[in-house]
């Protein structure tokens, strides 16, 4: 390979990597980000370029071992077939759902050449920006309001997961550590204002799991790190002052009220049942990718928001699409078990958990979970990705 070809590959890879970073940063705030071109939001164009460049980069680096493709090719073929079926039914097609599926396929094919350090930094920056939008949308001098529809609280889960479980074998500087510190509190702000019971529960579970691992490690090594002991009084003091703030008290009061209702949601539960009934009426090909509506429990027509991706895949694409998707989930689980990386395990668990009950199949933010996951699974070892990070792709 001549120098010109190498230079071209490096430049294309840089563009590809920066598009991934941009996607991570803007995904949680696309409902608040008012940047439009020719009737479409910025994220749509970012998605288009990522889809195109994913194939290009994979071909350009064809000599690099990239691991299993997690059934992405089969999913793409069945999805195209499903779209043709929808078009023959003369139904409109929901653009957002199309890009959800295509981004899932594209992210499954990310080669293990993107530096994890920059991926983590992108999530840190994303959570900080999301927190700024959250405060603007949800806080006034007199009240607080839920921001789940303007900022996707899923960024808080992936942010906390990286902070707690990333191995970070690469070189870290003060800027990286400052971003990580700011991201931690930003994730808490986004989660609290989002007031999602499921997301708050998952974040609490992440902290509990981390505590369990640290206690087990302390028993195995026969000691506790001094920095962990020093963190206890710092956390207690911070919590004491935070709980004295009126905005925190109001947030906690509203959240406790939501938890008192439990985790059940009448509208979502009914929608899942409706989706299951539609699937039973269209077992092989599903109902397609157009706008679907049903009579809700108020007796009014309500749009089908695809809550629960496991049922929605059956509802939309029937078994011809759902089966390869389920196989890809199983393949990811197998890859995580084989890789034995704690962050990969946590990310995949969060991805699969959010699939139940989240609107829009796996939305743009949840889909971004696959970027670090696939990079971890497709990297031969941590040292390799550390070298990639040092070379600054």
GROMACS .gro file of C-alpha atoms in nm:
model
  393
    1UNK     CA    1   0.000   0.000   0.000
    2UNK     CA    2   0.151   0.335  -0.106
    3UNK     CA    3   0.179   0.643   0.114
    4UNK     CA    4  -0.108   0.819  -0.063
    5UNK     CA    5  -0.346   0.529   0.010
    6UNK     CA    6  -0.238   0.522   0.374
    7UNK     CA    7  -0.289   0.898   0.403
    8UNK     CA    8  -0.636   0.870   0.249
    9UNK     CA    9  -0.737   0.594   0.490
   10UNK     CA   10  -0.610   0.791   0.788
   11UNK     CA   11  -0.797   1.106   0.682
   12UNK     CA   12  -1.122   0.919   0.615
   13UNK     CA   13  -1.091   0.741   0.949
   14UNK     CA   14  -1.045   1.073   1.126
   15UNK     CA   15  -1.359   1.212   0.963
   16UNK     CA   16  -1.545   0.893   1.053
   17UNK     CA   17  -1.427   0.909   1.415
   18UNK     CA   18  -1.523   1.274   1.455
   19UNK     CA   19  -1.868   1.203   1.312
   20UNK     CA   20  -1.909   0.935   1.579
   21UNK     CA   21  -1.804   1.185   1.847
   22UNK     CA   22  -2.049   1.442   1.710
   23UNK     CA   23  -2.327   1.184   1.707
   24UNK     CA   24  -2.261   1.097   2.071
   25UNK     CA   25  -2.267   1.463   2.172
   26UNK     CA   26  -2.587   1.570   1.993
   27UNK     CA   27  -2.796   1.253   2.029
   28UNK     CA   28  -2.943   1.331   2.376
   29UNK     CA   29  -3.046   1.686   2.282
   30UNK     CA   30  -3.189   1.643   1.932
   31UNK     CA   31  -3.536   1.741   2.059
   32UNK     CA   32  -3.390   2.069   2.187
   33UNK     CA   33  -3.122   2.130   1.923
   34UNK     CA   34  -3.273   2.369   1.668
   35UNK     CA   35  -3.032   2.314   1.378
   36UNK     CA   36  -3.218   2.230   1.057
   37UNK     CA   37  -3.109   2.194   0.695
   38UNK     CA   38  -3.367   2.153   0.416
   39UNK     CA   39  -3.632   2.034   0.660
   40UNK     CA   40  -3.418   1.780   0.847
   41UNK     CA   41  -3.231   1.807   1.175
   42UNK     CA   42  -2.852   1.799   1.197
   43UNK     CA   43  -2.859   1.448   1.342
   44UNK     CA   44  -3.013   1.305   1.024
   45UNK     CA   45  -2.720   1.425   0.813
   46UNK     CA   46  -2.472   1.297   1.071
   47UNK     CA   47  -2.644   0.958   1.056
   48UNK     CA   48  -2.630   0.951   0.675
   49UNK     CA   49  -2.256   1.023   0.668
   50UNK     CA   50  -2.188   0.765   0.941
   51UNK     CA   51  -2.381   0.497   0.751
   52UNK     CA   52  -2.187   0.570   0.432
   53UNK     CA   53  -1.845   0.597   0.598
   54UNK     CA   54  -1.897   0.284   0.808
   55UNK     CA   55  -1.897   0.076   0.492
   56UNK     CA   56  -1.605   0.273   0.345
   57UNK     CA   57  -1.388   0.240   0.655
   58UNK     CA   58  -1.461  -0.131   0.682
   59UNK     CA   59  -1.352  -0.182   0.322
   60UNK     CA   60  -1.046   0.042   0.364
   61UNK     CA   61  -0.934  -0.161   0.666
   62UNK     CA   62  -1.023  -0.498   0.517
   63UNK     CA   63  -0.693  -0.647   0.634
   64UNK     CA   64  -0.770  -0.569   0.999
   65UNK     CA   65  -0.948  -0.833   1.202
   66UNK     CA   66  -1.280  -0.679   1.300
   67UNK     CA   67  -1.453  -0.977   1.457
   68UNK     CA   68  -1.804  -1.103   1.401
   69UNK     CA   69  -2.056  -0.875   1.236
   70UNK     CA   70  -2.329  -0.968   1.484
   71UNK     CA   71  -2.579  -1.061   1.208
   72UNK     CA   72  -2.582  -0.703   1.072
   73UNK     CA   73  -2.588  -0.818   0.710
   74UNK     CA   74  -2.888  -1.043   0.768
   75UNK     CA   75  -3.070  -0.767   0.956
   76UNK     CA   76  -3.009  -0.526   0.666
   77UNK     CA   77  -3.142  -0.769   0.406
   78UNK     CA   78  -3.455  -0.845   0.608
   79UNK     CA   79  -3.507  -0.477   0.683
   80UNK     CA   80  -3.492  -0.383   0.315
   81UNK     CA   81  -3.742  -0.659   0.244
   82UNK     CA   82  -3.965  -0.522   0.522
   83UNK     CA   83  -3.946  -0.169   0.378
   84UNK     CA   84  -4.047  -0.296   0.034
   85UNK     CA   85  -4.341  -0.475   0.193
   86UNK     CA   86  -4.443  -0.152   0.369
   87UNK     CA   87  -4.420   0.044   0.043
   88UNK     CA   88  -4.642  -0.208  -0.133
   89UNK     CA   89  -4.904  -0.152   0.136
   90UNK     CA   90  -4.897   0.218   0.034
   91UNK     CA   91  -4.809   0.318   0.389
   92UNK     CA   92  -4.601   0.616   0.486
   93UNK     CA   93  -4.265   0.541   0.645
   94UNK     CA   94  -4.149   0.693   0.974
   95UNK     CA   95  -3.804   0.837   0.904
   96UNK     CA   96  -3.691   0.826   1.266
   97UNK     CA   97  -3.748   0.451   1.290
   98UNK     CA   98  -3.560   0.391   0.967
   99UNK     CA   99  -3.252   0.569   1.097
  100UNK     CA  100  -3.277   0.388   1.432
  101UNK     CA  101  -3.246   0.056   1.249
  102UNK     CA  102  -2.975   0.171   1.009
  103UNK     CA  103  -2.765   0.319   1.288
  104UNK     CA  104  -2.795  -0.004   1.485
  105UNK     CA  105  -2.667  -0.193   1.180
  106UNK     CA  106  -2.387   0.060   1.118
  107UNK     CA  107  -2.268   0.057   1.479
  108UNK     CA  108  -2.251  -0.323   1.478
  109UNK     CA  109  -1.991  -0.289   1.204
  110UNK     CA  110  -1.763  -0.036   1.375
  111UNK     CA  111  -1.407  -0.171   1.353
  112UNK     CA  112  -1.197  -0.170   1.668
  113UNK     CA  113  -0.985   0.129   1.562
  114UNK     CA  114  -1.160   0.418   1.734
  115UNK     CA  115  -0.980   0.535   2.052
  116UNK     CA  116  -1.184   0.465   2.362
  117UNK     CA  117  -1.042   0.770   2.538
  118UNK     CA  118  -1.205   1.003   2.287
  119UNK     CA  119  -1.527   0.803   2.291
  120UNK     CA  120  -1.543   0.839   2.670
  121UNK     CA  121  -1.462   1.210   2.646
  122UNK     CA  122  -1.743   1.253   2.394
  123UNK     CA  123  -1.989   1.099   2.638
  124UNK     CA  124  -1.858   1.325   2.915
  125UNK     CA  125  -1.904   1.633   2.696
  126UNK     CA  126  -2.247   1.507   2.587
  127UNK     CA  127  -2.365   1.471   2.948
  128UNK     CA  128  -2.238   1.820   3.038
  129UNK     CA  129  -2.420   1.979   2.742
  130UNK     CA  130  -2.730   1.773   2.822
  131UNK     CA  131  -2.720   1.901   3.181
  132UNK     CA  132  -2.705   2.262   3.058
  133UNK     CA  133  -3.010   2.207   2.837
  134UNK     CA  134  -3.179   2.027   3.125
  135UNK     CA  135  -3.137   2.316   3.367
  136UNK     CA  136  -3.256   2.566   3.105
  137UNK     CA  137  -3.566   2.361   3.027
  138UNK     CA  138  -3.651   2.234   3.373
  139UNK     CA  139  -3.559   2.497   3.629
  140UNK     CA  140  -3.708   2.834   3.714
  141UNK     CA  141  -3.694   3.035   4.034
  142UNK     CA  142  -4.040   2.914   4.132
  143UNK     CA  143  -4.058   2.554   4.014
  144UNK     CA  144  -3.895   2.253   3.849
  145UNK     CA  145  -4.039   2.052   3.563
  146UNK     CA  146  -3.969   1.720   3.399
  147UNK     CA  147  -3.730   1.737   3.102
  148UNK     CA  148  -3.755   1.383   2.966
  149UNK     CA  149  -3.912   1.501   2.638
  150UNK     CA  150  -3.643   1.762   2.568
  151UNK     CA  151  -3.330   1.581   2.691
  152UNK     CA  152  -3.283   1.204   2.670
  153UNK     CA  153  -3.198   1.083   3.019
  154UNK     CA  154  -3.029   0.772   2.880
  155UNK     CA  155  -2.709   0.976   2.853
  156UNK     CA  156  -2.695   0.972   3.235
  157UNK     CA  157  -2.686   0.592   3.239
  158UNK     CA  158  -2.406   0.551   2.987
  159UNK     CA  159  -2.213   0.839   3.146
  160UNK     CA  160  -2.229   0.687   3.494
  161UNK     CA  161  -2.145   0.342   3.352
  162UNK     CA  162  -1.826   0.472   3.189
  163UNK     CA  163  -1.726   0.670   3.499
  164UNK     CA  164  -1.772   0.371   3.728
  165UNK     CA  165  -1.656   0.078   3.515
  166UNK     CA  166  -1.421   0.194   3.235
  167UNK     CA  167  -1.072   0.048   3.277
  168UNK     CA  168  -0.899   0.356   3.128
  169UNK     CA  169  -0.564   0.193   3.056
  170UNK     CA  170  -0.474   0.489   2.833
  171UNK     CA  171  -0.295   0.807   2.939
  172UNK     CA  172  -0.517   1.061   3.121
  173UNK     CA  173  -0.447   1.431   3.168
  174UNK     CA  174  -0.606   1.704   3.380
  175UNK     CA  175  -0.852   1.797   3.106
  176UNK     CA  176  -0.978   1.439   3.084
  177UNK     CA  177  -1.014   1.412   3.462
  178UNK     CA  178  -1.194   1.748   3.480
  179UNK     CA  179  -1.442   1.640   3.212
  180UNK     CA  180  -1.502   1.316   3.398
  181UNK     CA  181  -1.563   1.497   3.727
  182UNK     CA  182  -1.805   1.745   3.568
  183UNK     CA  183  -1.978   1.465   3.380
  184UNK     CA  184  -2.055   1.279   3.701
  185UNK     CA  185  -2.261   1.565   3.844
  186UNK     CA  186  -2.408   1.643   3.502
  187UNK     CA  187  -2.541   1.287   3.476
  188UNK     CA  188  -2.709   1.321   3.815
  189UNK     CA  189  -2.871   1.650   3.707
  190UNK     CA  190  -3.004   1.497   3.385
  191UNK     CA  191  -3.134   1.189   3.565
  192UNK     CA  192  -3.306   1.382   3.844
  193UNK     CA  193  -3.476   1.633   3.614
  194UNK     CA  194  -3.570   1.355   3.373
  195UNK     CA  195  -3.763   1.190   3.657
  196UNK     CA  196  -3.768   0.856   3.479
  197UNK     CA  197  -3.824   0.585   3.736
  198UNK     CA  198  -3.657   0.319   3.521
  199UNK     CA  199  -3.348   0.529   3.453
  200UNK     CA  200  -3.310   0.632   3.817
  201UNK     CA  201  -3.346   0.270   3.919
  202UNK     CA  202  -3.078   0.163   3.669
  203UNK     CA  203  -2.839   0.433   3.793
  204UNK     CA  204  -2.898   0.322   4.153
  205UNK     CA  205  -2.832  -0.036   4.040
  206UNK     CA  206  -2.502   0.072   3.880
  207UNK     CA  207  -2.387   0.232   4.205
  208UNK     CA  208  -2.494  -0.074   4.404
  209UNK     CA  209  -2.314  -0.307   4.163
  210UNK     CA  210  -1.998  -0.096   4.181
  211UNK     CA  211  -2.013  -0.100   4.563
  212UNK     CA  212  -2.058  -0.478   4.556
  213UNK     CA  213  -1.751  -0.517   4.334
  214UNK     CA  214  -1.540  -0.287   4.551
  215UNK     CA  215  -1.638  -0.472   4.869
  216UNK     CA  216  -1.552  -0.804   4.704
  217UNK     CA  217  -1.219  -0.664   4.587
  218UNK     CA  218  -1.144  -0.538   4.939
  219UNK     CA  219  -1.203  -0.885   5.082
  220UNK     CA  220  -0.981  -1.045   4.819
  221UNK     CA  221  -0.692  -0.802   4.862
  222UNK     CA  222  -0.735  -0.760   5.236
  223UNK     CA  223  -0.754  -0.381   5.226
  224UNK     CA  224  -0.938  -0.072   5.107
  225UNK     CA  225  -0.780   0.207   4.906
  226UNK     CA  226  -0.729   0.531   5.097
  227UNK     CA  227  -0.900   0.736   4.827
  228UNK     CA  228  -1.218   0.532   4.873
  229UNK     CA  229  -1.215   0.596   5.248
  230UNK     CA  230  -1.162   0.969   5.190
  231UNK     CA  231  -1.453   0.977   4.947
  232UNK     CA  232  -1.704   0.882   5.217
  233UNK     CA  233  -1.692   1.208   5.417
  234UNK     CA  234  -1.673   1.411   5.094
  235UNK     CA  235  -1.990   1.247   4.965
  236UNK     CA  236  -2.166   1.293   5.299
  237UNK     CA  237  -2.082   1.665   5.315
  238UNK     CA  238  -2.184   1.719   4.951
  239UNK     CA  239  -2.513   1.536   5.009
  240UNK     CA  240  -2.581   1.740   5.324
  241UNK     CA  241  -2.550   2.073   5.145
  242UNK     CA  242  -2.730   1.950   4.833
  243UNK     CA  243  -3.031   1.835   5.033
  244UNK     CA  244  -3.064   2.181   5.183
  245UNK     CA  245  -3.124   2.337   4.840
  246UNK     CA  246  -3.490   2.402   4.761
  247UNK     CA  247  -3.455   2.283   4.403
  248UNK     CA  248  -3.317   1.947   4.519
  249UNK     CA  249  -3.595   1.912   4.777
  250UNK     CA  250  -3.860   1.981   4.513
  251UNK     CA  251  -3.700   1.740   4.268
  252UNK     CA  252  -3.685   1.461   4.527
  253UNK     CA  253  -4.044   1.527   4.634
  254UNK     CA  254  -4.168   1.493   4.273
  255UNK     CA  255  -3.957   1.183   4.214
  256UNK     CA  256  -4.084   1.015   4.531
  257UNK     CA  257  -4.440   1.082   4.417
  258UNK     CA  258  -4.367   0.910   4.085
  259UNK     CA  259  -4.212   0.611   4.262
  260UNK     CA  260  -4.515   0.583   4.489
  261UNK     CA  261  -4.711   0.490   4.175
  262UNK     CA  262  -4.475   0.199   4.110
  263UNK     CA  263  -4.319   0.113   3.773
  264UNK     CA  264  -4.638   0.033   3.589
  265UNK     CA  265  -4.763   0.271   3.320
  266UNK     CA  266  -5.118   0.218   3.198
  267UNK     CA  267  -5.057   0.372   2.857
  268UNK     CA  268  -4.733   0.183   2.791
  269UNK     CA  269  -4.868  -0.147   2.915
  270UNK     CA  270  -5.169  -0.114   2.686
  271UNK     CA  271  -4.947  -0.020   2.392
  272UNK     CA  272  -4.734  -0.330   2.442
  273UNK     CA  273  -5.047  -0.543   2.441
  274UNK     CA  274  -5.173  -0.370   2.126
  275UNK     CA  275  -4.839  -0.430   1.957
  276UNK     CA  276  -4.849  -0.797   2.052
  277UNK     CA  277  -5.202  -0.830   1.911
  278UNK     CA  278  -5.095  -0.666   1.584
  279UNK     CA  279  -4.805  -0.908   1.559
  280UNK     CA  280  -5.036  -1.207   1.603
  281UNK     CA  281  -5.241  -1.074   1.311
  282UNK     CA  282  -4.928  -1.028   1.094
  283UNK     CA  283  -4.687  -1.292   1.220
  284UNK     CA  284  -4.447  -1.318   0.926
  285UNK     CA  285  -4.421  -0.964   0.786
  286UNK     CA  286  -4.553  -0.740   1.064
  287UNK     CA  287  -4.742  -0.414   1.021
  288UNK     CA  288  -4.466  -0.221   0.847
  289UNK     CA  289  -4.291   0.106   0.927
  290UNK     CA  290  -4.569   0.355   0.875
  291UNK     CA  291  -4.758   0.554   1.136
  292UNK     CA  292  -4.974   0.326   1.349
  293UNK     CA  293  -5.246   0.433   1.590
  294UNK     CA  294  -5.492   0.266   1.826
  295UNK     CA  295  -5.775   0.353   2.061
  296UNK     CA  296  -5.616   0.412   2.403
  297UNK     CA  297  -5.765   0.371   2.748
  298UNK     CA  298  -5.916   0.722   2.723
  299UNK     CA  299  -6.113   0.613   2.417
  300UNK     CA  300  -5.911   0.841   2.187
  301UNK     CA  301  -5.679   0.758   1.897
  302UNK     CA  302  -5.319   0.751   2.013
  303UNK     CA  303  -5.001   0.699   1.807
  304UNK     CA  304  -4.804   0.379   1.856
  305UNK     CA  305  -4.473   0.488   2.009
  306UNK     CA  306  -4.300   0.148   1.985
  307UNK     CA  307  -4.251   0.109   2.361
  308UNK     CA  308  -4.066  -0.218   2.424
  309UNK     CA  309  -3.832  -0.288   2.133
  310UNK     CA  310  -3.876  -0.664   2.171
  311UNK     CA  311  -4.247  -0.642   2.091
  312UNK     CA  312  -4.209  -0.348   1.849
  313UNK     CA  313  -3.967  -0.545   1.630
  314UNK     CA  314  -4.227  -0.821   1.602
  315UNK     CA  315  -4.505  -0.569   1.546
  316UNK     CA  316  -4.320  -0.375   1.277
  317UNK     CA  317  -4.114  -0.638   1.097
  318UNK     CA  318  -4.268  -0.970   1.197
  319UNK     CA  319  -4.054  -1.274   1.262
  320UNK     CA  320  -3.850  -1.223   0.942
  321UNK     CA  321  -3.689  -0.915   1.098
  322UNK     CA  322  -3.723  -0.991   1.469
  323UNK     CA  323  -3.535  -1.321   1.451
  324UNK     CA  324  -3.209  -1.175   1.310
  325UNK     CA  325  -3.236  -0.891   1.563
  326UNK     CA  326  -3.275  -1.137   1.849
  327UNK     CA  327  -2.980  -1.334   1.711
  328UNK     CA  328  -2.772  -1.015   1.713
  329UNK     CA  329  -2.862  -0.959   2.079
  330UNK     CA  330  -2.759  -1.316   2.159
  331UNK     CA  331  -2.435  -1.269   1.965
  332UNK     CA  332  -2.356  -0.951   2.160
  333UNK     CA  333  -2.418  -1.135   2.487
  334UNK     CA  334  -2.183  -1.411   2.373
  335UNK     CA  335  -1.920  -1.153   2.277
  336UNK     CA  336  -1.941  -0.980   2.615
  337UNK     CA  337  -1.904  -1.309   2.801
  338UNK     CA  338  -1.602  -1.399   2.588
  339UNK     CA  339  -1.439  -1.055   2.624
  340UNK     CA  340  -1.479  -1.046   3.004
  341UNK     CA  341  -1.484  -0.665   3.015
  342UNK     CA  342  -1.694  -0.517   3.296
  343UNK     CA  343  -1.790  -0.198   3.110
  344UNK     CA  344  -1.901  -0.399   2.806
  345UNK     CA  345  -2.118  -0.613   3.034
  346UNK     CA  346  -2.276  -0.309   3.201
  347UNK     CA  347  -2.339  -0.125   2.873
  348UNK     CA  348  -2.506  -0.424   2.712
  349UNK     CA  349  -2.717  -0.488   3.022
  350UNK     CA  350  -2.830  -0.123   3.022
  351UNK     CA  351  -2.903  -0.136   2.648
  352UNK     CA  352  -3.119  -0.447   2.681
  353UNK     CA  353  -3.293  -0.315   2.993
  354UNK     CA  354  -3.382   0.017   2.831
  355UNK     CA  355  -3.522  -0.174   2.536
  356UNK     CA  356  -3.819  -0.260   2.752
  357UNK     CA  357  -4.039   0.046   2.796
  358UNK     CA  358  -3.840   0.303   2.598
  359UNK     CA  359  -4.018   0.491   2.321
  360UNK     CA  360  -3.889   0.458   1.966
  361UNK     CA  361  -3.729   0.113   1.968
  362UNK     CA  362  -3.371   0.195   2.069
  363UNK     CA  363  -3.353   0.570   2.020
  364UNK     CA  364  -3.049   0.766   1.900
  365UNK     CA  365  -2.892   0.797   2.246
  366UNK     CA  366  -2.947   0.433   2.339
  367UNK     CA  367  -2.808   0.333   1.999
  368UNK     CA  368  -2.490   0.528   2.082
  369UNK     CA  369  -2.429   0.275   2.363
  370UNK     CA  370  -2.311   0.040   2.089
  371UNK     CA  371  -2.015   0.262   1.996
  372UNK     CA  372  -1.801   0.189   2.305
  373UNK     CA  373  -1.948  -0.162   2.335
  374UNK     CA  374  -1.850  -0.270   1.985
  375UNK     CA  375  -1.512  -0.097   2.004
  376UNK     CA  376  -1.437  -0.293   2.322
  377UNK     CA  377  -1.554  -0.623   2.174
  378UNK     CA  378  -1.365  -0.578   1.848
  379UNK     CA  379  -1.037  -0.461   2.002
  380UNK     CA  380  -0.796  -0.750   2.049
  381UNK     CA  381  -0.690  -0.621   2.389
  382UNK     CA  382  -0.681  -0.306   2.599
  383UNK     CA  383  -0.319  -0.240   2.505
  384UNK     CA  384  -0.410  -0.218   2.137
  385UNK     CA  385  -0.677   0.045   2.198
  386UNK     CA  386  -0.440   0.224   2.431
  387UNK     CA  387  -0.190   0.249   2.144
  388UNK     CA  388  -0.463   0.376   1.913
  389UNK     CA  389  -0.556   0.644   2.166
  390UNK     CA  390  -0.196   0.754   2.202
  391UNK     CA  391  -0.163   0.788   1.823
  392UNK     CA  392  -0.470   1.017   1.820
  393UNK     CA  393  -0.679   0.889   1.532
   0.00000   0.00000   0.00000
